[in-house]
Amino acid sequence: MGASPTAQRLAVRRHLKRLNKPAVHTIQSPDGDTIDCVHVSHQPAFDHPFLKNHTIQMRPTFHPEGLNFESEARKNSDQRESSMTQLWHLNGRCPENTIPIRRTKKEDLLRASSVKRYGRKKHGRRIPRPSSADPEPINENGHQHAIAYVEGDKYYGARATINVWNPKIQQPNEFSLSQLWILGGSFGEDLNSIEAGWQVSPDLYGDNNTRLFTYWTSDAYQATGCYNLLCSGFIQVSSEIAMGASIFPVSSYHGSQFDISILVWKDPKLGNWWMQFGNDYVLGYWPAFLFSYLADSASMIEWGGEVVNSEPDGQHTATQMGSGHFPEEDRRRVQQSEGPRGMGAFTEQSNCYDVQNGNNDDWGSFFYYGGPGKGDNCP
């Protein structure tokens, strides 16, 4: 038996009140979003019982040395543009000591399977397990990946420079994303994950825009964690960048290329995991207490793409990954990301989405990934 319409209306209203904090200033974005500038101390994180008396760490005690995203290769490349921004910036900025939060609408909640599940990934193992001796079924939970990865050490941070595309999504309940995963624990019920990148998700956002996102969980997507600021957890300090807001501009296959840079690292003094977007925006941090394994270190880092294949009409989805082209088609214009030496590569169905590693003096280690989904070789 489902909840009565009255009970559902009440639950929706209550949840919207919890998510949409009182705003100091409001900005209407050209894409239809409303961005609320909320005082930094009133953000959703502080609804968490463990954060009631938390002193906000306004800046990290440590920043990884020598990690500057403006590599010489990119400075010298006429294929790169550095004017990445968010669409709402065209209509204003948030004042100091506030953070921009994308306002959640009633329609957003009603698209979710339940108010409680809004902003959360569906439970189930959806992290690719490239080194598993017992490979997963090809389409477990309908999630497919094309990734590069490193494992076998303790990791205290990762970075990604990722081309930004606007892949086509076939069904509203599907998504396409490009991200990095910082993982700790086994791939069982205790998995810890910190994730950041861009995604196109009609279900979550109500449109097909390419948007900046983060995610975290400390129990394999069961009861903890969420996208962006849709639950208590991530503490934002930046007044410039809104989680879940549209990224603008995006790359075109035969035209200009645009990328975003993401850096996530562990503060050695306080143990919090920090995130930086581009060269200038230190966004905020995931407090160490949210995690078990990641309270110490990560045991695996993954970079790459993920799509949901809901197999419409019993066939593979035509939802694209990255540019929607295979790596071998045109290396300059497929989804590309930089990575460390010693990377492995993994994909469940290389005839639908593929990944290829590369190495050169300008970029060091990098890889290409992407694909069109359904096609002659991917029925």
Short mmCIF file of C-alpha atoms in Angstrom, two decimals:
data_model
loop_
_atom_site.label_atom_id
_atom_site.label_comp_id
_atom_site.label_asym_id
_atom_site.label_seq_id
_atom_site.Cartn_x
_atom_site.Cartn_y
_atom_site.Cartn_z
CA MET A 1 0.00 0.00 0.00
CA GLY A 2 1.41 3.39 -0.98
CA ALA A 3 1.06 6.52 1.11
CA SER A 4 -2.15 8.51 0.75
CA PRO A 5 -1.99 11.60 -1.51
CA THR A 6 -2.32 13.84 1.57
CA ALA A 7 0.52 12.06 3.39
CA GLN A 8 2.69 12.27 0.26
CA ARG A 9 1.98 16.00 -0.14
CA LEU A 10 2.94 16.53 3.47
CA ALA A 11 6.14 14.50 3.10
CA VAL A 12 7.10 16.46 -0.04
CA ARG A 13 6.47 19.79 1.68
CA ARG A 14 8.46 18.76 4.76
CA HIS A 15 11.39 17.53 2.65
CA LEU A 16 11.46 20.70 0.52
CA LYS A 17 11.59 22.77 3.70
CA ARG A 18 14.53 20.67 4.93
CA LEU A 19 16.45 21.02 1.65
CA ASN A 20 15.67 24.62 0.67
CA LYS A 21 17.20 26.79 3.38
CA PRO A 22 16.29 30.48 3.79
CA ALA A 23 18.16 32.53 1.16
CA VAL A 24 20.02 35.82 1.62
CA HIS A 25 19.84 36.41 -2.15
CA THR A 26 18.31 34.50 -5.10
CA ILE A 27 19.48 34.25 -8.71
CA GLN A 28 17.41 32.97 -11.64
CA SER A 29 19.55 30.98 -14.06
CA PRO A 30 18.88 31.12 -17.84
CA ASP A 31 18.28 27.33 -17.79
CA GLY A 32 15.33 27.61 -15.39
CA ASP A 33 17.24 26.81 -12.18
CA THR A 34 16.80 28.94 -9.09
CA ILE A 35 20.04 29.44 -7.18
CA ASP A 36 19.62 30.35 -3.51
CA CYS A 37 22.52 32.09 -1.76
CA VAL A 38 22.33 30.56 1.72
CA HIS A 39 24.47 31.65 4.67
CA VAL A 40 27.38 29.22 4.96
CA SER A 41 26.36 28.22 8.51
CA HIS A 42 22.76 27.43 7.47
CA GLN A 43 23.58 24.86 4.76
CA PRO A 44 22.08 21.32 4.83
CA ALA A 45 25.26 19.75 6.29
CA PHE A 46 24.48 21.24 9.68
CA ASP A 47 21.28 19.23 10.01
CA HIS A 48 23.59 16.30 10.78
CA PRO A 49 23.57 15.47 14.52
CA PHE A 50 27.39 15.15 14.57
CA LEU A 51 27.79 18.61 13.01
CA LYS A 52 25.64 20.61 15.43
CA ASN A 53 28.67 22.25 17.06
CA HIS A 54 31.07 21.89 14.12
CA THR A 55 33.47 24.73 13.43
CA ILE A 56 33.64 25.19 9.66
CA GLN A 57 37.11 24.69 8.24
CA MET A 58 37.16 27.60 5.77
CA ARG A 59 40.37 26.43 4.09
CA PRO A 60 42.42 23.22 4.06
CA THR A 61 45.57 23.01 6.19
CA PHE A 62 47.35 21.43 3.22
CA HIS A 63 47.19 21.71 -0.56
CA PRO A 64 48.88 19.12 -2.77
CA GLU A 65 52.13 20.67 -3.99
CA GLY A 66 52.83 21.00 -7.66
CA LEU A 67 49.32 19.99 -8.67
CA ASN A 68 48.40 22.80 -11.01
CA PHE A 69 45.88 21.85 -13.65
CA GLU A 70 47.15 24.36 -16.22
CA SER A 71 49.60 21.95 -17.80
CA GLU A 72 51.80 23.35 -20.55
CA ALA A 73 50.04 21.09 -23.03
CA ARG A 74 46.74 22.78 -22.36
CA LYS A 75 48.18 26.29 -22.39
CA ASN A 76 49.61 25.68 -25.83
CA SER A 77 46.65 23.88 -27.30
CA ASP A 78 44.25 25.74 -29.57
CA GLN A 79 41.74 22.93 -28.93
CA ARG A 80 41.34 23.97 -25.29
CA GLU A 81 39.28 26.79 -23.87
CA SER A 82 39.60 27.95 -20.29
CA SER A 83 36.36 29.91 -19.95
CA MET A 84 34.47 27.12 -18.17
CA THR A 85 31.80 28.52 -15.90
CA GLN A 86 28.28 27.79 -14.71
CA LEU A 87 25.24 29.08 -16.54
CA TRP A 88 23.76 30.92 -13.54
CA HIS A 89 26.87 33.16 -13.39
CA LEU A 90 25.43 35.05 -16.38
CA ASN A 91 22.77 36.51 -14.04
CA GLY A 92 24.76 37.25 -10.88
CA ARG A 93 26.93 35.91 -8.05
CA CYS A 94 26.39 35.03 -4.41
CA PRO A 95 27.69 37.38 -1.70
CA GLU A 96 30.56 36.48 0.61
CA ASN A 97 29.82 34.07 3.50
CA THR A 98 27.01 32.45 1.50
CA ILE A 99 27.00 29.35 -0.68
CA PRO A 100 24.96 28.85 -3.87
CA ILE A 101 22.44 26.01 -3.61
CA ARG A 102 20.30 24.81 -6.53
CA ARG A 103 16.72 25.00 -5.28
CA THR A 104 14.83 21.69 -5.25
CA LYS A 105 11.35 21.85 -6.78
CA LYS A 106 8.28 19.79 -5.93
CA GLU A 107 8.50 18.17 -9.40
CA ASP A 108 12.06 16.96 -8.63
CA LEU A 109 10.83 15.07 -5.57
CA LEU A 110 7.83 13.62 -7.39
CA ARG A 111 10.07 12.11 -10.09
CA ALA A 112 11.95 10.11 -7.44
CA SER A 113 10.81 6.60 -6.48
CA SER A 114 10.10 8.01 -3.01
CA VAL A 115 10.79 11.21 -1.08
CA LYS A 116 13.27 9.27 1.04
CA ARG A 117 15.23 8.04 -1.99
CA TYR A 118 15.41 11.45 -3.69
CA GLY A 119 19.00 12.43 -4.47
CA ARG A 120 20.33 8.92 -3.81
CA LYS A 121 21.62 6.28 -6.18
CA LYS A 122 19.64 3.06 -6.23
CA HIS A 123 21.11 0.51 -3.84
CA GLY A 124 23.19 -2.20 -5.42
CA ARG A 125 26.77 -2.72 -6.52
CA ARG A 126 27.40 -0.12 -9.18
CA ILE A 127 31.12 0.43 -8.81
CA PRO A 128 32.98 -1.43 -11.53
CA ARG A 129 35.24 -4.19 -10.14
CA PRO A 130 38.01 -4.39 -12.71
CA SER A 131 40.29 -6.71 -10.75
CA SER A 132 37.63 -9.14 -9.63
CA ALA A 133 38.50 -12.77 -10.35
CA ASP A 134 34.79 -13.40 -10.66
CA PRO A 135 33.59 -10.78 -13.13
CA GLU A 136 30.14 -9.32 -12.67
CA PRO A 137 27.33 -10.11 -15.06
CA ILE A 138 27.52 -7.74 -18.01
CA ASN A 139 24.56 -5.58 -17.08
CA GLU A 140 24.18 -5.81 -13.32
CA ASN A 141 21.67 -3.16 -12.26
CA GLY A 142 21.82 -1.87 -15.83
CA HIS A 143 25.01 0.11 -15.11
CA GLN A 144 27.85 0.02 -17.62
CA HIS A 145 31.30 1.56 -17.38
CA ALA A 146 34.43 2.39 -19.34
CA ILE A 147 37.10 3.27 -16.81
CA ALA A 148 40.77 3.47 -15.96
CA TYR A 149 41.89 2.58 -12.44
CA VAL A 150 44.77 2.14 -9.99
CA GLU A 151 44.84 -0.08 -6.91
CA GLY A 152 47.24 -1.83 -4.58
CA ASP A 153 48.39 1.15 -2.54
CA LYS A 154 47.12 3.72 -0.05
CA TYR A 155 45.79 6.80 -1.84
CA TYR A 156 45.26 10.23 -0.32
CA GLY A 157 43.90 12.10 -3.32
CA ALA A 158 43.19 12.09 -7.05
CA ARG A 159 42.63 14.52 -9.84
CA ALA A 160 40.89 14.47 -13.21
CA THR A 161 40.82 16.75 -16.23
CA ILE A 162 37.70 15.70 -18.09
CA ASN A 163 36.29 16.80 -21.43
CA VAL A 164 32.74 18.10 -21.02
CA TRP A 165 30.09 16.77 -23.41
CA ASN A 166 26.33 16.65 -23.58
CA PRO A 167 25.60 12.99 -24.35
CA LYS A 168 22.15 12.00 -25.64
CA ILE A 169 19.99 10.09 -23.15
CA GLN A 170 17.42 7.70 -24.60
CA GLN A 171 15.14 7.17 -21.57
CA PRO A 172 14.42 9.66 -18.74
CA ASN A 173 15.35 7.01 -16.12
CA GLU A 174 18.85 6.63 -17.63
CA PHE A 175 21.91 8.84 -17.10
CA SER A 176 25.37 9.36 -18.51
CA LEU A 177 28.28 10.65 -16.46
CA SER A 178 32.04 11.13 -16.38
CA GLN A 179 33.70 11.18 -12.98
CA LEU A 180 36.39 10.04 -10.60
CA TRP A 181 35.74 7.55 -7.78
CA ILE A 182 37.80 7.49 -4.56
CA LEU A 183 37.10 4.11 -2.99
CA GLY A 184 37.76 2.37 0.31
CA GLY A 185 36.70 -0.97 1.74
CA SER A 186 35.49 -4.11 0.05
CA PHE A 187 32.91 -4.13 -2.72
CA GLY A 188 30.36 -5.47 -0.26
CA GLU A 189 27.95 -3.60 1.99
CA ASP A 190 30.72 -1.52 3.59
CA LEU A 191 32.00 0.29 0.48
CA ASN A 192 33.09 3.92 1.01
CA SER A 193 33.03 6.17 -2.05
CA ILE A 194 33.64 9.84 -2.86
CA GLU A 195 32.68 10.79 -6.41
CA ALA A 196 32.80 13.96 -8.50
CA GLY A 197 32.38 14.86 -12.17
CA TRP A 198 29.67 15.85 -14.63
CA GLN A 199 26.40 14.10 -15.43
CA VAL A 200 23.29 14.28 -17.59
CA SER A 201 20.39 12.91 -15.53
CA PRO A 202 16.82 13.81 -16.57
CA ASP A 203 15.43 11.90 -13.57
CA LEU A 204 17.41 13.89 -11.00
CA TYR A 205 17.34 17.35 -12.59
CA GLY A 206 14.32 17.34 -14.91
CA ASP A 207 16.32 18.26 -18.02
CA ASN A 208 19.18 17.08 -20.23
CA ASN A 209 21.79 19.68 -19.23
CA THR A 210 25.35 18.68 -18.38
CA ARG A 211 25.80 19.39 -14.67
CA LEU A 212 28.56 19.35 -12.06
CA PHE A 213 27.90 16.75 -9.36
CA THR A 214 29.34 15.04 -6.33
CA TYR A 215 28.28 11.88 -4.49
CA TRP A 216 29.32 10.08 -1.32
CA THR A 217 28.37 6.91 0.54
CA SER A 218 29.85 4.94 3.42
CA ASP A 219 27.70 1.80 3.07
CA ALA A 220 27.54 0.96 -0.65
CA TYR A 221 24.62 3.32 -1.41
CA GLN A 222 22.27 1.80 1.16
CA ALA A 223 21.35 4.33 3.84
CA THR A 224 24.12 6.95 3.70
CA GLY A 225 25.09 9.63 1.25
CA CYS A 226 23.58 11.52 -1.66
CA TYR A 227 24.22 13.70 -4.68
CA ASN A 228 25.43 17.26 -4.16
CA LEU A 229 23.93 18.88 -1.06
CA LEU A 230 20.74 16.79 -1.03
CA CYS A 231 21.50 15.41 2.44
CA SER A 232 23.72 16.31 5.39
CA GLY A 233 27.37 15.53 4.77
CA PHE A 234 29.45 17.66 2.41
CA ILE A 235 30.31 21.07 3.87
CA GLN A 236 30.60 23.76 1.19
CA VAL A 237 32.70 26.89 1.68
CA SER A 238 32.75 28.35 -1.86
CA SER A 239 30.34 31.15 -2.81
CA GLU A 240 31.15 30.70 -6.51
CA ILE A 241 30.14 27.20 -7.61
CA ALA A 242 26.76 25.47 -7.20
CA MET A 243 26.64 21.69 -7.00
CA GLY A 244 24.20 20.29 -9.53
CA ALA A 245 24.23 23.48 -11.64
CA SER A 246 24.72 23.43 -15.42
CA ILE A 247 28.25 23.60 -16.82
CA PHE A 248 28.70 26.00 -19.71
CA PRO A 249 29.94 25.78 -22.42
CA VAL A 250 30.27 22.11 -23.50
CA SER A 251 32.45 20.56 -26.21
CA SER A 252 31.22 19.98 -29.75
CA TYR A 253 32.57 17.05 -31.74
CA HIS A 254 33.82 19.07 -34.71
CA GLY A 255 34.34 22.32 -32.79
CA SER A 256 35.80 23.76 -29.58
CA GLN A 257 36.75 21.47 -26.72
CA PHE A 258 36.07 22.35 -23.09
CA ASP A 259 37.10 20.52 -19.97
CA ILE A 260 36.72 20.68 -16.21
CA SER A 261 39.37 19.89 -13.61
CA ILE A 262 38.58 18.19 -10.33
CA LEU A 263 40.98 17.59 -7.46
CA VAL A 264 40.06 15.66 -4.31
CA TRP A 265 42.59 15.25 -1.49
CA LYS A 266 42.78 14.34 2.18
CA ASP A 267 43.82 16.99 4.68
CA PRO A 268 46.56 15.19 6.69
CA LYS A 269 45.93 17.22 9.85
CA LEU A 270 42.14 16.98 10.23
CA GLY A 271 41.46 14.05 7.90
CA ASN A 272 38.70 15.75 5.88
CA TRP A 273 38.50 15.09 2.13
CA TRP A 274 38.61 18.37 0.17
CA MET A 275 37.40 19.10 -3.36
CA GLN A 276 38.65 21.74 -5.78
CA PHE A 277 36.99 22.65 -9.08
CA GLY A 278 39.29 24.19 -11.70
CA ASN A 279 42.30 26.21 -10.56
CA ASP A 280 40.44 28.69 -8.41
CA TYR A 281 37.51 27.12 -6.61
CA VAL A 282 38.07 25.15 -3.41
CA LEU A 283 34.50 23.95 -2.96
CA GLY A 284 34.49 22.37 0.49
CA TYR A 285 35.00 19.03 2.22
CA TRP A 286 33.55 15.73 3.32
CA PRO A 287 34.23 15.42 7.09
CA ALA A 288 36.31 12.34 7.96
CA PHE A 289 33.69 11.01 10.42
CA LEU A 290 31.29 10.27 7.53
CA PHE A 291 33.49 7.31 6.54
CA SER A 292 35.05 4.16 7.93
CA TYR A 293 37.80 3.09 5.47
CA LEU A 294 38.21 6.54 3.91
CA ALA A 295 38.77 7.98 7.38
CA ASP A 296 42.24 6.47 6.87
CA SER A 297 42.92 6.28 3.12
CA ALA A 298 41.54 5.08 -0.21
CA SER A 299 42.51 1.67 -1.64
CA MET A 300 41.41 2.27 -5.25
CA ILE A 301 40.90 5.21 -7.60
CA GLU A 302 38.80 5.00 -10.76
CA TRP A 303 38.23 7.50 -13.56
CA GLY A 304 35.82 7.20 -16.45
CA GLY A 305 32.28 6.97 -17.68
CA GLU A 306 29.10 5.30 -16.51
CA VAL A 307 25.69 4.98 -18.15
CA VAL A 308 22.44 3.33 -17.18
CA ASN A 309 21.24 0.82 -19.77
CA SER A 310 17.57 0.10 -19.02
CA GLU A 311 17.37 -2.07 -22.19
CA PRO A 312 14.34 -0.33 -23.70
CA ASP A 313 12.37 -2.77 -25.90
CA GLY A 314 14.81 -5.52 -24.90
CA GLN A 315 17.66 -3.88 -26.81
CA HIS A 316 20.74 -2.01 -25.63
CA THR A 317 20.08 1.67 -24.94
CA ALA A 318 21.29 4.33 -27.38
CA THR A 319 22.31 6.53 -24.42
CA GLN A 320 25.77 7.88 -25.22
CA MET A 321 28.90 7.92 -23.08
CA GLY A 322 31.26 10.91 -23.39
CA SER A 323 31.09 12.34 -26.92
CA GLY A 324 29.07 9.34 -28.12
CA HIS A 325 32.04 8.20 -30.24
CA PHE A 326 34.45 5.30 -29.71
CA PRO A 327 38.06 6.11 -28.67
CA GLU A 328 39.48 4.84 -31.96
CA GLU A 329 37.24 7.09 -34.08
CA ASP A 330 38.96 10.38 -33.39
CA ARG A 331 41.26 10.54 -30.44
CA ARG A 332 41.15 14.30 -30.08
CA ARG A 333 37.41 14.45 -29.73
CA VAL A 334 36.34 11.55 -27.59
CA GLN A 335 35.96 11.73 -23.82
CA GLN A 336 39.50 12.14 -22.49
CA SER A 337 40.97 12.30 -19.02
CA GLU A 338 44.46 12.39 -17.53
CA GLY A 339 45.61 9.68 -15.14
CA PRO A 340 48.69 8.27 -13.38
CA ARG A 341 51.17 5.68 -14.60
CA GLY A 342 50.34 2.04 -14.04
CA MET A 343 46.66 2.40 -14.83
CA GLY A 344 44.52 -0.55 -15.80
CA ALA A 345 41.46 -0.23 -18.04
CA PHE A 346 38.08 -1.94 -17.81
CA THR A 347 34.75 -2.01 -19.65
CA GLU A 348 31.92 -4.54 -19.53
CA GLN A 349 30.99 -4.37 -23.24
CA SER A 350 33.65 -2.81 -25.45
CA ASN A 351 31.30 -3.10 -28.45
CA CYS A 352 29.02 -0.51 -26.77
CA TYR A 353 31.47 1.70 -24.81
CA ASP A 354 35.25 1.40 -24.90
CA VAL A 355 38.36 2.71 -23.17
CA GLN A 356 41.98 3.09 -24.40
CA ASN A 357 45.04 4.14 -22.41
CA GLY A 358 47.71 6.42 -23.85
CA ASN A 359 50.94 8.13 -22.82
CA ASN A 360 52.95 11.09 -24.11
CA ASP A 361 55.43 13.73 -22.93
CA ASP A 362 52.87 16.54 -22.80
CA TRP A 363 50.09 14.86 -20.86
CA GLY A 364 51.85 11.93 -19.18
CA SER A 365 49.33 9.12 -18.69
CA PHE A 366 45.87 9.68 -20.11
CA PHE A 367 42.99 7.70 -21.54
CA TYR A 368 40.09 7.99 -23.94
CA TYR A 369 36.67 6.51 -23.34
CA GLY A 370 33.15 6.70 -24.69
CA GLY A 371 30.75 5.18 -27.17
CA PRO A 372 27.33 5.38 -28.78
CA GLY A 373 25.63 2.50 -26.99
CA LYS A 374 23.20 0.73 -29.32
CA GLY A 375 24.57 0.15 -32.83
CA ASP A 376 25.42 -2.54 -35.40
CA ASN A 377 27.87 -4.21 -32.99
CA CYS A 378 25.86 -3.42 -29.85
CA PRO A 379 22.34 -4.78 -30.44
#
